[in-house]
XYZ file of C-alpha atoms in Angstrom:
433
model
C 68.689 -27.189 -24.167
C 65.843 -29.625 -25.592
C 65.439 -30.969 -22.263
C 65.096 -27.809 -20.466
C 62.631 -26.335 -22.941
C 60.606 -29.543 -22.857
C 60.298 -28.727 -18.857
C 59.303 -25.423 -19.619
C 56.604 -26.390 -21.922
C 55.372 -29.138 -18.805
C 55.238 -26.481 -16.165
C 52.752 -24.196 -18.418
C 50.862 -27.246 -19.284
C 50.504 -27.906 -15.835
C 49.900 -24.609 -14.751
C 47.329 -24.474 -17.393
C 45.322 -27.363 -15.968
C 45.620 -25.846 -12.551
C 44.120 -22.947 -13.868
C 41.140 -24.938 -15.372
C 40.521 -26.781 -12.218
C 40.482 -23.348 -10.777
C 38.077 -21.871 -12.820
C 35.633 -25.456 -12.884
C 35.695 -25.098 -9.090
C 34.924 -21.424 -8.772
C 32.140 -21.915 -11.212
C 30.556 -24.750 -9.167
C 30.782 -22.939 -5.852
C 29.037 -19.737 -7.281
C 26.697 -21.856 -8.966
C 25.621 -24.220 -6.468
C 26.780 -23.063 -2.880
C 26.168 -18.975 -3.115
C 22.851 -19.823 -4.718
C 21.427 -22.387 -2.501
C 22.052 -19.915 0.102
C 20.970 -17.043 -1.158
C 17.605 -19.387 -2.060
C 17.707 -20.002 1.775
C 18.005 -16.542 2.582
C 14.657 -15.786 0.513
C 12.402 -19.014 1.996
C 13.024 -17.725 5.045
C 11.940 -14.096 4.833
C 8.582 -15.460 3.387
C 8.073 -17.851 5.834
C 9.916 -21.403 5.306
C 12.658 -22.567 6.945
C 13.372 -19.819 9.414
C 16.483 -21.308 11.306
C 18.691 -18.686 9.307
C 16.673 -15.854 10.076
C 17.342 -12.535 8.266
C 18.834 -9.279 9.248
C 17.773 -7.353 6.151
C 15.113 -7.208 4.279
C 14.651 -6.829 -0.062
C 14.244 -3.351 -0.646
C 12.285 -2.028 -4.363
C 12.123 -5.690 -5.249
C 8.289 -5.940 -5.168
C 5.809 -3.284 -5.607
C 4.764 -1.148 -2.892
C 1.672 -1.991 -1.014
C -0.604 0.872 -1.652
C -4.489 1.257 -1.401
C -7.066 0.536 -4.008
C -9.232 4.075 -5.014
C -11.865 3.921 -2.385
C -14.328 6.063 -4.369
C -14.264 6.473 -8.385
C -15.904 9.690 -10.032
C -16.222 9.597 -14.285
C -17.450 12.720 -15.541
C -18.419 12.794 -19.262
C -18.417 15.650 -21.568
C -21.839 16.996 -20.679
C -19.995 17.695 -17.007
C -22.510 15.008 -15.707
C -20.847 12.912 -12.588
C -21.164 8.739 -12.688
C -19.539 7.762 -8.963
C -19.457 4.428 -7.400
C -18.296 4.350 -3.751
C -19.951 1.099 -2.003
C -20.685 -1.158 -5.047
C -17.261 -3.162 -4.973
C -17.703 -4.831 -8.385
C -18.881 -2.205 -10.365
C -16.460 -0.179 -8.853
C -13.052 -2.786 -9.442
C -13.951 -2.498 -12.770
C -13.990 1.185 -13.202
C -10.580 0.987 -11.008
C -8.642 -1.689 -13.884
C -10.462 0.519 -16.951
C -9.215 3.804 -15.277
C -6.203 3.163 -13.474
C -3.258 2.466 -16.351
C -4.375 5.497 -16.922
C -2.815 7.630 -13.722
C 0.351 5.468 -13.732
C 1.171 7.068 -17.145
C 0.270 10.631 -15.797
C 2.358 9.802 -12.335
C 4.745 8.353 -14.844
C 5.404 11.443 -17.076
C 4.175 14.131 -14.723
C 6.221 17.519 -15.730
C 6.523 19.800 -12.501
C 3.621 20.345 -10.259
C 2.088 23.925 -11.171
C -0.144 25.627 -8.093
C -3.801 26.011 -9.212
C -6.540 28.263 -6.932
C -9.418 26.193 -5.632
C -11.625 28.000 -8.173
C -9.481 26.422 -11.384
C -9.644 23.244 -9.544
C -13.261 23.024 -9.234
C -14.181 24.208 -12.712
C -11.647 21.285 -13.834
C -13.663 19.023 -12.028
C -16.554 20.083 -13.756
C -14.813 19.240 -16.962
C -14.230 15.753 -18.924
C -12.748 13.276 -16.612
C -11.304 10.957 -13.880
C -11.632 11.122 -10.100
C -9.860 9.330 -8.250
C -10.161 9.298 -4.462
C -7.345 6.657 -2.359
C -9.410 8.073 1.151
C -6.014 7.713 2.779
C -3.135 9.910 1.995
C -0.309 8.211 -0.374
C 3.196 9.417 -1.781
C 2.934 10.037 -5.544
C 6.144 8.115 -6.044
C 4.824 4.662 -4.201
C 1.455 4.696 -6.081
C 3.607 5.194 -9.026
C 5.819 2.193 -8.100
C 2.596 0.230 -7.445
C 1.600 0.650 -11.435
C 5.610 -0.358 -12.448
C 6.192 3.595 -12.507
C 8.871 6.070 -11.435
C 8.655 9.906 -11.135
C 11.528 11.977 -12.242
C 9.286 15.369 -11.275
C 8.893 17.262 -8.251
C 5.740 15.414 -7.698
C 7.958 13.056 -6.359
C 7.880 14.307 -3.063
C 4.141 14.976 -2.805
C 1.075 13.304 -1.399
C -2.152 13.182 -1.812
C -5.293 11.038 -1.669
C -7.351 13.018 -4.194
C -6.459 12.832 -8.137
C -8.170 14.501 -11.190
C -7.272 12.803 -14.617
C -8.297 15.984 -16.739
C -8.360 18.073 -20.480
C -6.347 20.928 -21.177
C -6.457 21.806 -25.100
C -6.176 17.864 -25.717
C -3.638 17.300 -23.408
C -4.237 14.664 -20.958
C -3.158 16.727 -16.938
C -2.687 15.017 -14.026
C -4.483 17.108 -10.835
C -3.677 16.461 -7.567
C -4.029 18.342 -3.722
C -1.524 17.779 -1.427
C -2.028 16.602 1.373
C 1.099 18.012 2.727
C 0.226 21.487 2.257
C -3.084 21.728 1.418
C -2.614 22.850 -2.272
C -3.705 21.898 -5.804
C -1.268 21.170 -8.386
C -1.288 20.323 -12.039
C 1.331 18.552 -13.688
C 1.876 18.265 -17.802
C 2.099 14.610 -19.165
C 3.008 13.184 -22.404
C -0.066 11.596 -22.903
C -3.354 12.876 -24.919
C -6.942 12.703 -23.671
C -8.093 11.483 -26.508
C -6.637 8.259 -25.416
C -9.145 8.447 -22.179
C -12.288 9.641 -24.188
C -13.203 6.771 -25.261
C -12.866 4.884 -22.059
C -15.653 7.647 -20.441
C -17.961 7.350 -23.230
C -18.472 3.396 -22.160
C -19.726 4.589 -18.437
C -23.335 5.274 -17.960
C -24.471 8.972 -17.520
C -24.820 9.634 -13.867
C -26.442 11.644 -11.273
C -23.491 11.652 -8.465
C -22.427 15.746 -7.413
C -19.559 17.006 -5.439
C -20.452 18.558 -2.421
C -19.143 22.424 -3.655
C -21.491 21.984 -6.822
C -24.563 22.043 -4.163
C -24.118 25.459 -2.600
C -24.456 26.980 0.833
C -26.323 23.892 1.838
C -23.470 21.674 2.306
C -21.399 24.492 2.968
C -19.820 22.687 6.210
C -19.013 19.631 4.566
C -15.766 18.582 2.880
C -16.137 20.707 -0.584
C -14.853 16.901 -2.494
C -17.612 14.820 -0.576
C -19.422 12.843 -3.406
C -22.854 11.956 -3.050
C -23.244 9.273 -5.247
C -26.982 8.546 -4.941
C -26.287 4.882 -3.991
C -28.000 1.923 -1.635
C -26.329 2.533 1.803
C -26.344 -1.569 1.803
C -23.536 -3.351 2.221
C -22.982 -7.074 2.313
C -22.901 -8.465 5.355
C -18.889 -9.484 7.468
C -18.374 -11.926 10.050
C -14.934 -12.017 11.644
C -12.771 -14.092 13.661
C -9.359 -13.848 15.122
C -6.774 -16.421 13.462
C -4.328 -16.571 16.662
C -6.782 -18.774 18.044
C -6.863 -20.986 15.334
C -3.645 -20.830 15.176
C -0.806 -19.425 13.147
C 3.002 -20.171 11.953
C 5.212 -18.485 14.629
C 8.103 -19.984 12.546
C 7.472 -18.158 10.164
C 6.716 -14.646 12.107
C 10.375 -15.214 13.414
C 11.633 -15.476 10.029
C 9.838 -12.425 8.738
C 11.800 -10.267 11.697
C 14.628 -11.978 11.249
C 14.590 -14.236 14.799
C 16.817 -17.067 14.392
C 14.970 -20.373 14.851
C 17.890 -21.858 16.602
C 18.371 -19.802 18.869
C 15.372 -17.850 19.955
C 14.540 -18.780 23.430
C 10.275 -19.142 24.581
C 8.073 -18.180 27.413
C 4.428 -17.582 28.342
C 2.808 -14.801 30.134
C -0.125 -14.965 33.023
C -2.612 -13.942 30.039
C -1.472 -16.728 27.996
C 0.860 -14.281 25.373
C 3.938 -16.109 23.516
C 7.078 -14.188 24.287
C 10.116 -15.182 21.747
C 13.604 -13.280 22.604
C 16.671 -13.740 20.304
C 18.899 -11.483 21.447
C 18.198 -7.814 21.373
C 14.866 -8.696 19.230
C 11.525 -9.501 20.587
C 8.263 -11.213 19.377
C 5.271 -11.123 21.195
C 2.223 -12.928 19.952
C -1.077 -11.771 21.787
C -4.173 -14.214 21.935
C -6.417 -11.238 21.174
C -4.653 -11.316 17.841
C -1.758 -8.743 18.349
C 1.753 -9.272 17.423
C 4.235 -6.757 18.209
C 8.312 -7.011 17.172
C 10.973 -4.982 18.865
C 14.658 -4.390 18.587
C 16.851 -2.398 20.939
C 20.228 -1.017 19.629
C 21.204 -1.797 16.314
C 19.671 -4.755 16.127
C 16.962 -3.776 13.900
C 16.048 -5.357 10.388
C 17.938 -2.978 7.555
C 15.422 -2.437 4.738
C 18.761 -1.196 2.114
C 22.460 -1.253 2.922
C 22.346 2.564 2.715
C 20.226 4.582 4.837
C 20.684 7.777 2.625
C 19.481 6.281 -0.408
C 16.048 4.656 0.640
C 13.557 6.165 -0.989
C 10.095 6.082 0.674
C 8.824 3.617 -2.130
C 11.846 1.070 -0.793
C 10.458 1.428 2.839
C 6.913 1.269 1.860
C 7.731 -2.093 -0.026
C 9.429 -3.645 2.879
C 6.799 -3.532 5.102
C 4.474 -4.309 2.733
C 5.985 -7.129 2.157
C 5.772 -8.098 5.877
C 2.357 -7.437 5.302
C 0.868 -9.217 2.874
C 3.127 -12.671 3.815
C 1.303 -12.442 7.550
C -1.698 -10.605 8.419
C -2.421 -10.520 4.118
C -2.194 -14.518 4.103
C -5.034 -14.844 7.655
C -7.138 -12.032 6.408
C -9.939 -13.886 4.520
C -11.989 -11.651 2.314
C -9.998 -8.552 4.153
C -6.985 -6.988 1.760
C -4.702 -4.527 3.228
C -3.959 -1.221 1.858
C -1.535 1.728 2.652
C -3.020 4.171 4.800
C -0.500 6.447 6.509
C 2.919 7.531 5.971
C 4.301 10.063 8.546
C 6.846 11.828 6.039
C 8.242 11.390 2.466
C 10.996 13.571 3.321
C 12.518 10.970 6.240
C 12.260 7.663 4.511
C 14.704 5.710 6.818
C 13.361 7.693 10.320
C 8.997 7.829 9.453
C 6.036 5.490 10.275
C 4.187 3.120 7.713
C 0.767 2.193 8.638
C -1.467 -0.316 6.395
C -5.084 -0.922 7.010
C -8.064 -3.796 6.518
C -10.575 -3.266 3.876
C -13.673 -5.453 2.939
C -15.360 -5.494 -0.021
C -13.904 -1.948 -1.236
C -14.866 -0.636 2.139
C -12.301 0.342 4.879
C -12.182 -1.274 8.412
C -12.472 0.468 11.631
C -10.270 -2.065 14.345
C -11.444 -1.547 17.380
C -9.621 0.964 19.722
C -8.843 2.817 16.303
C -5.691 0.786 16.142
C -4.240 -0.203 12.671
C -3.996 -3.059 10.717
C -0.189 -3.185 10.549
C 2.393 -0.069 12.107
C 5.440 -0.110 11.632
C 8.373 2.501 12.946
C 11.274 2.871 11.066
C 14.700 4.150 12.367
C 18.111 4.615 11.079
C 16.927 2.826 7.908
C 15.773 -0.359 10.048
C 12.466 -1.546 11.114
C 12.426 -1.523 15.076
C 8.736 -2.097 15.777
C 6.248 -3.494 14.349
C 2.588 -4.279 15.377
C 0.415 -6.551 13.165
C -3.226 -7.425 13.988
C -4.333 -10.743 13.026
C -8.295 -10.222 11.691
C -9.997 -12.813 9.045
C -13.341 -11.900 7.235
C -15.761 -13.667 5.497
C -18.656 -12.482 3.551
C -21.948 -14.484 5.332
C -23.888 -13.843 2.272
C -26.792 -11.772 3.796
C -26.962 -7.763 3.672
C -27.066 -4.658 6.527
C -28.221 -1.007 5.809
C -25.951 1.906 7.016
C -27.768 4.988 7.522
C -28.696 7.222 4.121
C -25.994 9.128 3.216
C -28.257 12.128 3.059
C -28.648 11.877 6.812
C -25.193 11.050 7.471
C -24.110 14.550 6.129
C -26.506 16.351 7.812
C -24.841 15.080 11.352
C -21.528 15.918 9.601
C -23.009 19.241 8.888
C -23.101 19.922 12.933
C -18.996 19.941 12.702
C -17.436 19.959 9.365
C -15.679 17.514 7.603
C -17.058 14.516 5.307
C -18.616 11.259 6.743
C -17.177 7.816 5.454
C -19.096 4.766 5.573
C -16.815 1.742 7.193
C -17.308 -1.651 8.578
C -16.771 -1.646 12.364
C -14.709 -4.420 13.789
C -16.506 -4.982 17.143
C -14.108 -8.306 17.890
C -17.280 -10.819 17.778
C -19.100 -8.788 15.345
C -18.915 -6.661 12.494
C -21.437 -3.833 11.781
C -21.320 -0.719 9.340
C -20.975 2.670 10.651
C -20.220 6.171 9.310
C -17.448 7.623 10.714
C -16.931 11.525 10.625
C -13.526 13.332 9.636
């Protein structure tokens, strides 16, 4: 009996150990292996060793790549306008004073409430922030962009024009859709007495909205802001950075194109055509790089489809973005400029664009900085456009703004002053909407 419960008491001993040695080695694998490549995985979606490739990319994990405010309106509590629109510096710091500030309205926004365009523009006329993006962007990514998340209905909106405003000492968030065309308050949490002090600091200004000028500029976009500025802008030179050369590695790593495997050839006008599989790279010497995927062969941005939200798919690209065209660009930063629908976040287009200085980029043939088209949750073309800019130090003059809206006057709309990529040159130009 002693001798068979000592060989009990071995075999748990030994089954403890085994156990151990179990655990140690689990440990160690999870620890060392799983990490290293998961460490892998992530140097080679930004651009280091690509032989892995990826076929999905990090969705939410960075912020979304939205716009700057192209123009900035303060209005203090005399109803006096102070705008900056072309003056980068002054206007970057208006943008970090002012724009904490909309990411707690986006932040705590209560449900959008439809206003008439006559309570809109006597807000405007009222103690203030306006904000003016120039493109249209979902609520929820610029929100996401300031470390944000809506839980409203404003959720689903979009809009490029944004009215930080009073209402019996409540601070309002003011928006119009873009989608429909209305104007929409929303309730936040946060007073405007936190703001007032902010507007006091800004100088008292002499910029008006368009409506406040009557039947003059009755033609022209009722939000246009003269802002009474030089029409001088500091001069651009451009170049193309294909020519000088650029990491194709790392462009097949971004799209998932496995190193190893890829196979290379070159076309009669001297393009660089990469095919792994069902995926396709083509790298353009005019500066053009366009990805493509037949099937299902595209890169997944989430592992479920019906849960991306448009913030998710706006981040993935954007983080395509700013590792290529964003790391060539020079002085240029790239913005969100388009998204075809909030509604369809795995099945929409995402479009970013070039801006210099504060000032937005015309490419030539009207093409965009980066496109990308999005289907069944997967990216399945993409077109980047390699541009890099350099201020040259000296200035040019665009033409007065006060004659640029009379030629807008002819037709409508509002006139927007914009560098014009020319491919040797770069000039300034308005542009009419």
């Amino acid at each position: 009996m002693a001798n068979k419960t000592k060989l009990i008491d071995m075999a748990k001993n030994c089954a403890i150990v085994l156990l151990l040695f179990s655990a140690v080695f689990l440990l160690y694998k999870a620890t060392f292996n799983e990490q290293d490549t998961f460490l892998k995985g992530l140097d080679s979606f930004f651009g280091g060793n690509s032989e892995a490739g990826t076929e999905r990319l990090p969705a939410g994990e960075s912020f979304a790549l939205v716009s700057d405010p192209v123009f900035i309106l303060v209005t203090a509590e005399d109803s006096s306008h102070y705008a900056v629109k072309y003056d980068n510096e002054t206007k970057r710091k208006l943008i970090t004073q002012f724009l904490a500030y909309l990411g707690e309205a986006l932040g705590s926004s209560g449900e959008p409430e439809e206003l008439t365009s006559e309570q809109w523009q006597k807000v405007l006329s009222g103690s203030g922030v306006f904000f003016d993006y120039l493109y249209s962007q979902p609520l929820s990514v610029i929100a996401s962009s300031l470390g944000y998340e809506i839980n409203s209905g404003a959720s689903q909106k979009t809009a490029r024009r944004f009215f930080l405003g009073n209402s019996n000492g409540n601070l309002v968030l003011y928006f119009i859709s873009e989608g429909d065309g209305k104007i929409y308050s929303c309730d936040t949490v946060s007073s405007f007495s936190s703001l007032k002090p902010k507007i006091a600091e800004c100088p008292i200004g002499n910029a008006k909205f368009a409506f406040e000028l009557g039947d003059e500029y009755a033609k022209l976009d009722p939000y246009f802001i003269f802002s009474n500025e030089s029409g001088s802008l500091r001069a651009v030179t451009v170049s193309n950075p294909i020519r000088e050369g650029i990491d194709s590695a790392a462009l097949l790593g971004y799209f998932g194109m496995n190193g190893k495997t890829v196979s290379k050839y070159t076309e009669t006008d001297g393009s660089e055509v990469y095919v792994d599989g069902e995926k396709s790279l083509r790298i353009e010497s005019s500066g053009k790089v366009v990805f493509s995927a037949t099937g299902s062969s595209g890169l997944l941005i989430s592992g479920n489809p019906e849960e991306l939200s448009i913030a998710d798919t706006v981040s993935a690209c954007g983080e395509i973005v700013r590792n290529s065209i964003g790391q060539t660009a020079g002085e240029g930063v790239t913005g969100l400029v388009d998204v075809s629908s909030v509604f369809s976040p795995s099945s929409c287009t995402v479009s970013f664009g070039y801006f210099v200085n504060g000032i937005p980029v015309t490419l030539p043939g009207g093409v965009s900085a980066a496109k990308f088209h999005i289907s069944g949750g997967a990216i399945t073309r993409a077109e980047l456009y390699f541009r890099s800019y350099a201020l040259s130090g000296g200035v040019i003059n665009a033409l007065p703004e006060k004659q640029a809206t009379v030629i807008a006057q002819s037709h409508g709309g509002e006139p927007v002053l914009t560098y014009e990529d020319k491919i040797g040159s770069v000039t300034c130009t308005w542009i009419y909407s």
